[in-house]
Amino acid sequence: MRVVTFGELLLRLAPEGHLRFLQEPRLEATFGGGEANVGVSLAEFGAQSVYVTRLPENDIAQAAINQLRSFGVDTTKIARGGDRMGIYFLEKGAAQRPSKVIYDRAHSAIAQAKPGTFDWDAILDGADWFHFSGITPALSDDAAQITREALAAARAHGVRVSCDINYRANLWSREKAGAVMRPMMEYVDLFIGGAEDAEQELGITPPASEVLEDGLTHAGYESVAQQLIDTYGFQAVACTLRESISASDNNWGAMLYTGNQAYYSRKYAIHIVDRVGGGDSFSAGLIYALLDGRQPQDAVEFAVAAGVLKHSIEGDYNRITVQEAERLVRTGGNGRVSR
């Protein structure tokens, strides 16, 4: 299976452990970004993973590329140019103190890329799947146009498409997001996103009777998913179901909806080491499972297990195998030493 992902690769700077920003002067430098996280997970699962972005010609960007290569990700389609990588600063929360993220990504190389930068026909020729998120089109008008170019090429080459909608209010308004993203939805086969994202960007709302204080009823999630399928023609809709007890402990599961049929995963009680990339790992697990021909219930169980394990791993990237995710599905995660 050959999967192409497209988005921004970021430098991640974070204090050690659960220290606060500059509680000590050192920040650990790693890399990440939604679509890169998906690409790394897929490579770890054994897929042929191709990552597309634009990065400047400097040592930091080269280090980021080298790390992707170390996971087996194909980086040959990355364009070079521009002045800087985007950066995000992460302060991991604990107990009742929430995590914090500060972005410094204005005028990044990918945000300043121009239409025509990528030969999408060549990149997507022979691909089985293309994945993007709602973050990339929000970076600039040109980035949105480049995304549209990719989607048109995917359609022309018969490539299945997934979108993690990922609304970010600090990048654009609801009105701008809706105007840009709604036309793109006609190209999407698998929609990944929560009910709040669907409302913010696509104007889909659940019945008021199904709205709870901390989320929706199952009927509410299914109503949103069916409305999305009816409106945009998606083949399937997936959303993670996170119950936040504290910054350190969550309950986590997911729903996969295929049109008049909802499949719910097991719910896991997870103690969080690093939650960044958990949703991306779910997306990667779902893409892999569907391309592997797994049935919907098996696919959502595998995807959730991949996301659960990511919460136990430092950094953006999910460093697990197919066998580890499958073991979690079988055992439920008793934490015993594997010998």
Tab-separated table of C-alpha atoms in Angstrom:
chain	number	residue	atom	x	y	z
A	1	MET	CA	0.000	0.000	0.000
A	2	ARG	CA	1.285	3.456	-0.964
A	3	VAL	CA	0.000	6.428	1.035
A	4	VAL	CA	0.831	10.100	0.384
A	5	THR	CA	0.440	12.666	3.171
A	6	PHE	CA	0.728	16.451	2.768
A	7	GLY	CA	1.201	19.128	5.415
A	8	GLU	CA	3.580	21.244	7.472
A	9	LEU	CA	6.552	19.778	9.328
A	10	LEU	CA	7.260	21.672	12.544
A	11	LEU	CA	10.152	21.997	14.960
A	12	ARG	CA	8.850	21.070	18.425
A	13	LEU	CA	10.470	22.736	21.444
A	14	ALA	CA	9.440	21.544	24.892
A	15	PRO	CA	10.801	21.555	28.453
A	16	GLU	CA	11.709	18.192	29.892
A	17	GLY	CA	8.949	16.105	31.414
A	18	HIS	CA	6.188	18.223	32.901
A	19	LEU	CA	8.233	21.330	33.640
A	20	ARG	CA	6.699	24.695	32.793
A	21	PHE	CA	8.017	26.945	30.038
A	22	LEU	CA	11.546	28.085	30.976
A	23	GLN	CA	11.276	26.628	34.456
A	24	GLU	CA	14.731	25.574	33.399
A	25	PRO	CA	16.507	27.159	30.394
A	26	ARG	CA	16.747	24.024	28.246
A	27	LEU	CA	14.137	23.014	25.647
A	28	GLU	CA	14.189	19.631	23.924
A	29	ALA	CA	14.090	19.879	20.120
A	30	THR	CA	12.160	17.252	18.171
A	31	PHE	CA	9.911	17.352	15.097
A	32	GLY	CA	6.292	16.690	14.256
A	33	GLY	CA	3.139	17.810	12.545
A	34	GLY	CA	-0.185	16.124	11.869
A	35	GLU	CA	0.425	14.695	8.416
A	36	ALA	CA	4.057	13.809	9.151
A	37	ASN	CA	2.839	11.963	12.243
A	38	VAL	CA	0.426	9.985	10.067
A	39	GLY	CA	3.201	9.242	7.577
A	40	VAL	CA	5.587	7.961	10.242
A	41	SER	CA	2.927	5.697	11.753
A	42	LEU	CA	2.127	4.225	8.346
A	43	ALA	CA	5.807	3.597	7.652
A	44	GLU	CA	6.114	1.846	11.017
A	45	PHE	CA	3.147	-0.334	9.999
A	46	GLY	CA	5.011	-1.337	6.840
A	47	ALA	CA	3.198	0.837	4.315
A	48	GLN	CA	5.035	2.734	1.587
A	49	SER	CA	4.676	6.198	3.089
A	50	VAL	CA	5.386	9.338	1.046
A	51	TYR	CA	5.456	12.703	2.820
A	52	VAL	CA	5.100	15.986	0.933
A	53	THR	CA	5.913	19.428	2.308
A	54	ARG	CA	8.225	22.390	1.663
A	55	LEU	CA	11.240	23.122	3.856
A	56	PRO	CA	14.079	25.644	3.765
A	57	GLU	CA	17.638	24.762	2.843
A	58	ASN	CA	19.189	24.723	6.311
A	59	ASP	CA	20.573	22.254	8.826
A	60	ILE	CA	17.474	22.145	11.030
A	61	ALA	CA	15.208	21.281	8.120
A	62	GLN	CA	17.700	18.667	6.937
A	63	ALA	CA	17.728	17.104	10.396
A	64	ALA	CA	13.935	16.857	10.237
A	65	ILE	CA	14.124	15.151	6.849
A	66	ASN	CA	16.810	12.785	8.064
A	67	GLN	CA	14.641	11.737	10.988
A	68	LEU	CA	11.709	10.994	8.674
A	69	ARG	CA	14.025	8.887	6.530
A	70	SER	CA	15.111	6.955	9.601
A	71	PHE	CA	11.514	5.735	9.949
A	72	GLY	CA	11.407	4.681	6.300
A	73	VAL	CA	9.322	7.612	5.088
A	74	ASP	CA	9.909	8.583	1.437
A	75	THR	CA	11.044	12.233	1.534
A	76	THR	CA	12.002	12.576	-2.134
A	77	LYS	CA	8.911	14.675	-2.926
A	78	ILE	CA	9.723	17.364	-0.335
A	79	ALA	CA	10.331	20.735	-2.011
A	80	ARG	CA	13.109	22.989	-0.733
A	81	GLY	CA	12.864	26.749	-0.426
A	82	GLY	CA	11.649	29.532	1.820
A	83	ASP	CA	13.318	31.007	4.884
A	84	ARG	CA	12.102	29.058	7.906
A	85	MET	CA	10.380	26.060	9.436
A	86	GLY	CA	7.349	26.544	11.579
A	87	ILE	CA	7.853	26.025	15.313
A	88	TYR	CA	5.595	25.004	18.134
A	89	PHE	CA	6.323	25.187	21.831
A	90	LEU	CA	4.720	22.545	24.056
A	91	GLU	CA	4.251	22.583	27.815
A	92	LYS	CA	2.833	19.243	28.882
A	93	GLY	CA	0.158	19.464	31.531
A	94	ALA	CA	-0.370	17.172	34.488
A	95	ALA	CA	-3.313	16.440	36.752
A	96	GLN	CA	-5.598	19.498	36.666
A	97	ARG	CA	-3.054	21.726	34.842
A	98	PRO	CA	-3.752	21.570	31.095
A	99	SER	CA	-1.117	21.359	28.385
A	100	LYS	CA	-0.249	24.527	26.470
A	101	VAL	CA	0.851	25.001	22.862
A	102	ILE	CA	2.295	28.213	21.406
A	103	TYR	CA	2.740	28.392	17.614
A	104	ASP	CA	5.387	30.356	15.743
A	105	ARG	CA	4.638	29.366	12.161
A	106	ALA	CA	3.905	32.607	10.290
A	107	HIS	CA	5.741	32.934	6.945
A	108	SER	CA	6.956	29.339	7.056
A	109	ALA	CA	8.258	27.643	3.927
A	110	ILE	CA	5.055	25.715	3.256
A	111	ALA	CA	2.857	28.748	3.942
A	112	GLN	CA	4.812	30.667	1.287
A	113	ALA	CA	4.785	27.860	-1.305
A	114	LYS	CA	3.092	28.742	-4.584
A	115	PRO	CA	0.653	26.752	-6.711
A	116	GLY	CA	2.570	24.554	-9.105
A	117	THR	CA	5.315	23.832	-6.555
A	118	PHE	CA	4.470	20.109	-6.548
A	119	ASP	CA	3.938	17.785	-9.507
A	120	TRP	CA	0.897	16.100	-8.035
A	121	ASP	CA	0.272	13.918	-11.070
A	122	ALA	CA	3.697	12.352	-10.634
A	123	ILE	CA	3.430	12.172	-6.845
A	124	LEU	CA	0.006	10.501	-6.833
A	125	ASP	CA	0.551	8.184	-9.782
A	126	GLY	CA	0.332	4.670	-8.330
A	127	ALA	CA	-0.774	5.857	-4.889
A	128	ASP	CA	-3.586	4.103	-3.017
A	129	TRP	CA	-4.437	6.897	-0.564
A	130	PHE	CA	-3.942	10.636	-0.018
A	131	HIS	CA	-4.266	12.216	3.436
A	132	PHE	CA	-4.446	15.891	4.405
A	133	SER	CA	-5.892	17.968	7.216
A	134	GLY	CA	-7.778	21.208	7.611
A	135	ILE	CA	-4.647	22.807	9.066
A	136	THR	CA	-2.708	22.966	5.799
A	137	PRO	CA	-5.259	25.010	3.796
A	138	ALA	CA	-5.460	27.399	6.762
A	139	LEU	CA	-1.779	28.362	6.484
A	140	SER	CA	-2.243	30.642	3.460
A	141	ASP	CA	-4.419	31.145	0.385
A	142	ASP	CA	-1.657	29.588	-1.708
A	143	ALA	CA	-1.473	26.551	0.581
A	144	ALA	CA	-5.222	26.131	0.114
A	145	GLN	CA	-4.816	26.285	-3.664
A	146	ILE	CA	-1.993	23.719	-3.533
A	147	THR	CA	-4.291	21.429	-1.543
A	148	ARG	CA	-6.971	21.813	-4.213
A	149	GLU	CA	-4.391	20.873	-6.856
A	150	ALA	CA	-3.565	17.718	-4.904
A	151	LEU	CA	-7.222	16.768	-4.532
A	152	ALA	CA	-7.909	17.221	-8.236
A	153	ALA	CA	-4.924	14.981	-9.067
A	154	ALA	CA	-6.093	12.386	-6.532
A	155	ARG	CA	-9.495	12.301	-8.204
A	156	ALA	CA	-7.910	11.969	-11.645
A	157	HIS	CA	-5.758	9.044	-10.494
A	158	GLY	CA	-8.520	7.252	-8.579
A	159	VAL	CA	-6.779	7.729	-5.221
A	160	ARG	CA	-8.868	7.451	-2.059
A	161	VAL	CA	-8.753	10.562	0.126
A	162	SER	CA	-9.026	11.161	3.859
A	163	CYS	CA	-9.260	14.478	5.671
A	164	ASP	CA	-8.771	15.150	9.370
A	165	ILE	CA	-10.747	18.386	9.548
A	166	ASN	CA	-8.868	19.786	12.592
A	167	TYR	CA	-10.396	23.265	12.915
A	168	ARG	CA	-7.932	25.751	14.444
A	169	ALA	CA	-9.478	29.054	15.504
A	170	ASN	CA	-6.065	30.719	15.824
A	171	LEU	CA	-5.390	30.129	12.107
A	172	TRP	CA	-8.633	31.357	10.544
A	173	SER	CA	-12.247	32.302	11.180
A	174	ARG	CA	-15.194	29.930	10.955
A	175	GLU	CA	-16.407	31.812	7.906
A	176	LYS	CA	-13.090	31.546	6.046
A	177	ALA	CA	-12.689	27.911	7.066
A	178	GLY	CA	-16.133	27.037	5.766
A	179	ALA	CA	-15.629	28.861	2.481
A	180	VAL	CA	-12.337	27.058	1.820
A	181	MET	CA	-13.038	23.591	3.200
A	182	ARG	CA	-16.576	22.886	2.039
A	183	PRO	CA	-15.700	22.664	-1.689
A	184	MET	CA	-12.804	20.331	-0.824
A	185	MET	CA	-15.143	17.870	0.870
A	186	GLU	CA	-16.476	16.612	-2.470
A	187	TYR	CA	-13.091	14.890	-2.992
A	188	VAL	CA	-13.033	13.173	0.425
A	189	ASP	CA	-13.866	9.512	0.992
A	190	LEU	CA	-13.055	9.236	4.717
A	191	PHE	CA	-13.872	12.193	6.956
A	192	ILE	CA	-12.153	12.277	10.342
A	193	GLY	CA	-13.277	14.835	12.892
A	194	GLY	CA	-15.403	15.566	15.894
A	195	ALA	CA	-18.882	17.018	16.036
A	196	GLU	CA	-17.484	20.411	17.055
A	197	ASP	CA	-15.201	20.505	14.009
A	198	ALA	CA	-18.100	19.563	11.739
A	199	GLU	CA	-20.164	22.399	13.170
A	200	GLN	CA	-17.386	25.015	13.075
A	201	GLU	CA	-16.292	24.388	9.481
A	202	LEU	CA	-19.136	22.587	7.735
A	203	GLY	CA	-22.238	23.849	9.518
A	204	ILE	CA	-23.424	20.386	10.602
A	205	THR	CA	-25.163	20.403	13.981
A	206	PRO	CA	-26.487	17.583	16.178
A	207	PRO	CA	-30.070	17.495	17.452
A	208	ALA	CA	-30.342	19.624	20.567
A	209	SER	CA	-31.869	16.685	22.441
A	210	GLU	CA	-28.657	14.679	21.963
A	211	VAL	CA	-26.267	17.301	23.367
A	212	LEU	CA	-24.800	16.520	26.796
A	213	GLU	CA	-22.710	18.702	29.070
A	214	ASP	CA	-19.497	16.903	28.070
A	215	GLY	CA	-20.311	15.840	24.506
A	216	LEU	CA	-23.041	14.024	22.630
A	217	THR	CA	-25.046	10.857	23.029
A	218	HIS	CA	-24.253	8.033	20.625
A	219	ALA	CA	-27.367	9.019	18.687
A	220	GLY	CA	-25.988	12.556	18.440
A	221	TYR	CA	-22.675	11.405	16.968
A	222	GLU	CA	-24.498	9.161	14.530
A	223	SER	CA	-26.793	11.994	13.473
A	224	VAL	CA	-23.830	14.250	12.702
A	225	ALA	CA	-22.119	11.461	10.760
A	226	GLN	CA	-25.217	10.710	8.702
A	227	GLN	CA	-25.697	14.403	7.912
A	228	LEU	CA	-22.080	14.590	6.741
A	229	ILE	CA	-22.544	11.574	4.476
A	230	ASP	CA	-25.828	12.911	3.104
A	231	THR	CA	-24.346	16.363	2.445
A	232	TYR	CA	-20.900	15.499	1.106
A	233	GLY	CA	-21.113	11.884	-0.030
A	234	PHE	CA	-18.397	10.538	2.282
A	235	GLN	CA	-17.958	6.774	2.282
A	236	ALA	CA	-17.305	6.830	6.026
A	237	VAL	CA	-17.003	9.207	8.981
A	238	ALA	CA	-14.758	8.597	11.979
A	239	CYS	CA	-14.396	10.458	15.248
A	240	THR	CA	-12.488	9.842	18.440
A	241	LEU	CA	-14.454	9.906	21.677
A	242	ARG	CA	-12.311	11.422	24.406
A	243	GLU	CA	-13.506	11.815	27.985
A	244	SER	CA	-11.068	14.114	29.776
A	245	ILE	CA	-10.745	13.298	33.465
A	246	SER	CA	-7.605	15.407	33.818
A	247	ALA	CA	-4.522	16.302	31.792
A	248	SER	CA	-3.015	13.017	32.980
A	249	ASP	CA	-5.934	10.627	32.581
A	250	ASN	CA	-8.526	10.222	29.829
A	251	ASN	CA	-11.009	7.641	28.664
A	252	TRP	CA	-10.639	7.109	24.937
A	253	GLY	CA	-12.448	5.308	22.141
A	254	ALA	CA	-13.865	6.046	18.704
A	255	MET	CA	-16.764	5.606	16.302
A	256	LEU	CA	-16.590	4.623	12.635
A	257	TYR	CA	-19.810	5.316	10.733
A	258	THR	CA	-20.329	3.804	7.297
A	259	GLY	CA	-23.827	5.051	6.495
A	260	ASN	CA	-26.722	3.828	8.641
A	261	GLN	CA	-24.310	1.678	10.663
A	262	ALA	CA	-22.104	2.803	13.561
A	263	TYR	CA	-19.161	0.807	14.903
A	264	TYR	CA	-17.885	1.710	18.371
A	265	SER	CA	-14.525	0.620	19.719
A	266	ARG	CA	-13.672	-0.560	23.182
A	267	LYS	CA	-13.161	2.317	25.625
A	268	TYR	CA	-9.704	2.524	27.215
A	269	ALA	CA	-8.685	4.267	30.430
A	270	ILE	CA	-5.323	5.796	29.531
A	271	HIS	CA	-2.654	7.468	31.631
A	272	ILE	CA	-1.012	10.050	29.399
A	273	VAL	CA	2.714	10.367	28.822
A	274	ASP	CA	2.334	12.581	25.712
A	275	ARG	CA	-1.018	13.089	24.000
A	276	VAL	CA	0.276	15.055	20.987
A	277	GLY	CA	-0.153	12.891	17.903
A	278	GLY	CA	-2.777	10.602	19.418
A	279	GLY	CA	-5.410	11.603	16.882
A	280	ASP	CA	-2.888	11.324	14.042
A	281	SER	CA	-2.042	7.798	15.152
A	282	PHE	CA	-5.748	6.960	15.103
A	283	SER	CA	-5.975	8.312	11.542
A	284	ALA	CA	-2.957	6.295	10.443
A	285	GLY	CA	-4.322	3.155	12.049
A	286	LEU	CA	-7.656	3.596	10.314
A	287	ILE	CA	-6.071	4.231	6.903
A	288	TYR	CA	-3.845	1.176	7.304
A	289	ALA	CA	-6.676	-1.091	8.466
A	290	LEU	CA	-9.026	-0.063	5.648
A	291	LEU	CA	-6.325	-0.498	3.004
A	292	ASP	CA	-5.551	-3.883	4.578
A	293	GLY	CA	-9.144	-4.908	3.898
A	294	ARG	CA	-10.255	-5.146	7.516
A	295	GLN	CA	-13.937	-4.960	8.346
A	296	PRO	CA	-15.228	-1.752	10.008
A	297	GLN	CA	-15.302	-3.103	13.563
A	298	ASP	CA	-11.804	-4.530	13.275
A	299	ALA	CA	-10.589	-1.321	11.608
A	300	VAL	CA	-11.814	0.998	14.352
A	301	GLU	CA	-10.479	-1.295	17.087
A	302	PHE	CA	-7.036	-1.339	15.465
A	303	ALA	CA	-7.032	2.448	14.952
A	304	VAL	CA	-8.009	3.148	18.558
A	305	ALA	CA	-5.371	0.745	19.858
A	306	ALA	CA	-2.735	2.582	17.794
A	307	GLY	CA	-3.865	5.897	19.271
A	308	VAL	CA	-3.949	4.532	22.808
A	309	LEU	CA	-0.354	3.329	22.547
A	310	LYS	CA	0.761	6.702	21.185
A	311	HIS	CA	-0.371	8.343	24.421
A	312	SER	CA	2.357	6.324	26.172
A	313	ILE	CA	5.194	7.531	23.895
A	314	GLU	CA	7.166	10.777	24.122
A	315	GLY	CA	7.236	12.991	21.039
A	316	ASP	CA	4.883	13.460	18.091
A	317	TYR	CA	5.731	10.194	16.360
A	318	ASN	CA	4.089	6.866	17.177
A	319	ARG	CA	6.806	4.216	17.407
A	320	ILE	CA	4.717	1.042	17.385
A	321	THR	CA	4.224	-1.961	15.133
A	322	VAL	CA	1.104	-3.586	13.742
A	323	GLN	CA	1.681	-6.502	16.109
A	324	GLU	CA	1.746	-4.240	19.176
A	325	ALA	CA	-1.573	-2.633	18.237
A	326	GLU	CA	-3.119	-6.021	17.543
A	327	ARG	CA	-1.858	-7.334	20.886
A	328	LEU	CA	-3.596	-4.459	22.657
A	329	VAL	CA	-6.841	-5.254	20.844
A	330	ARG	CA	-6.588	-8.878	21.965
A	331	THR	CA	-5.565	-8.290	25.577
A	332	GLY	CA	-7.157	-4.975	26.454
A	333	GLY	CA	-3.844	-3.726	27.798
A	334	ASN	CA	-2.956	-5.368	31.072
A	335	GLY	CA	0.512	-3.823	31.098
A	336	ARG	CA	2.313	-7.072	31.830
A	337	VAL	CA	5.884	-7.508	30.629
A	338	SER	CA	6.024	-9.051	27.156
A	339	ARG	CA	8.601	-11.867	27.226
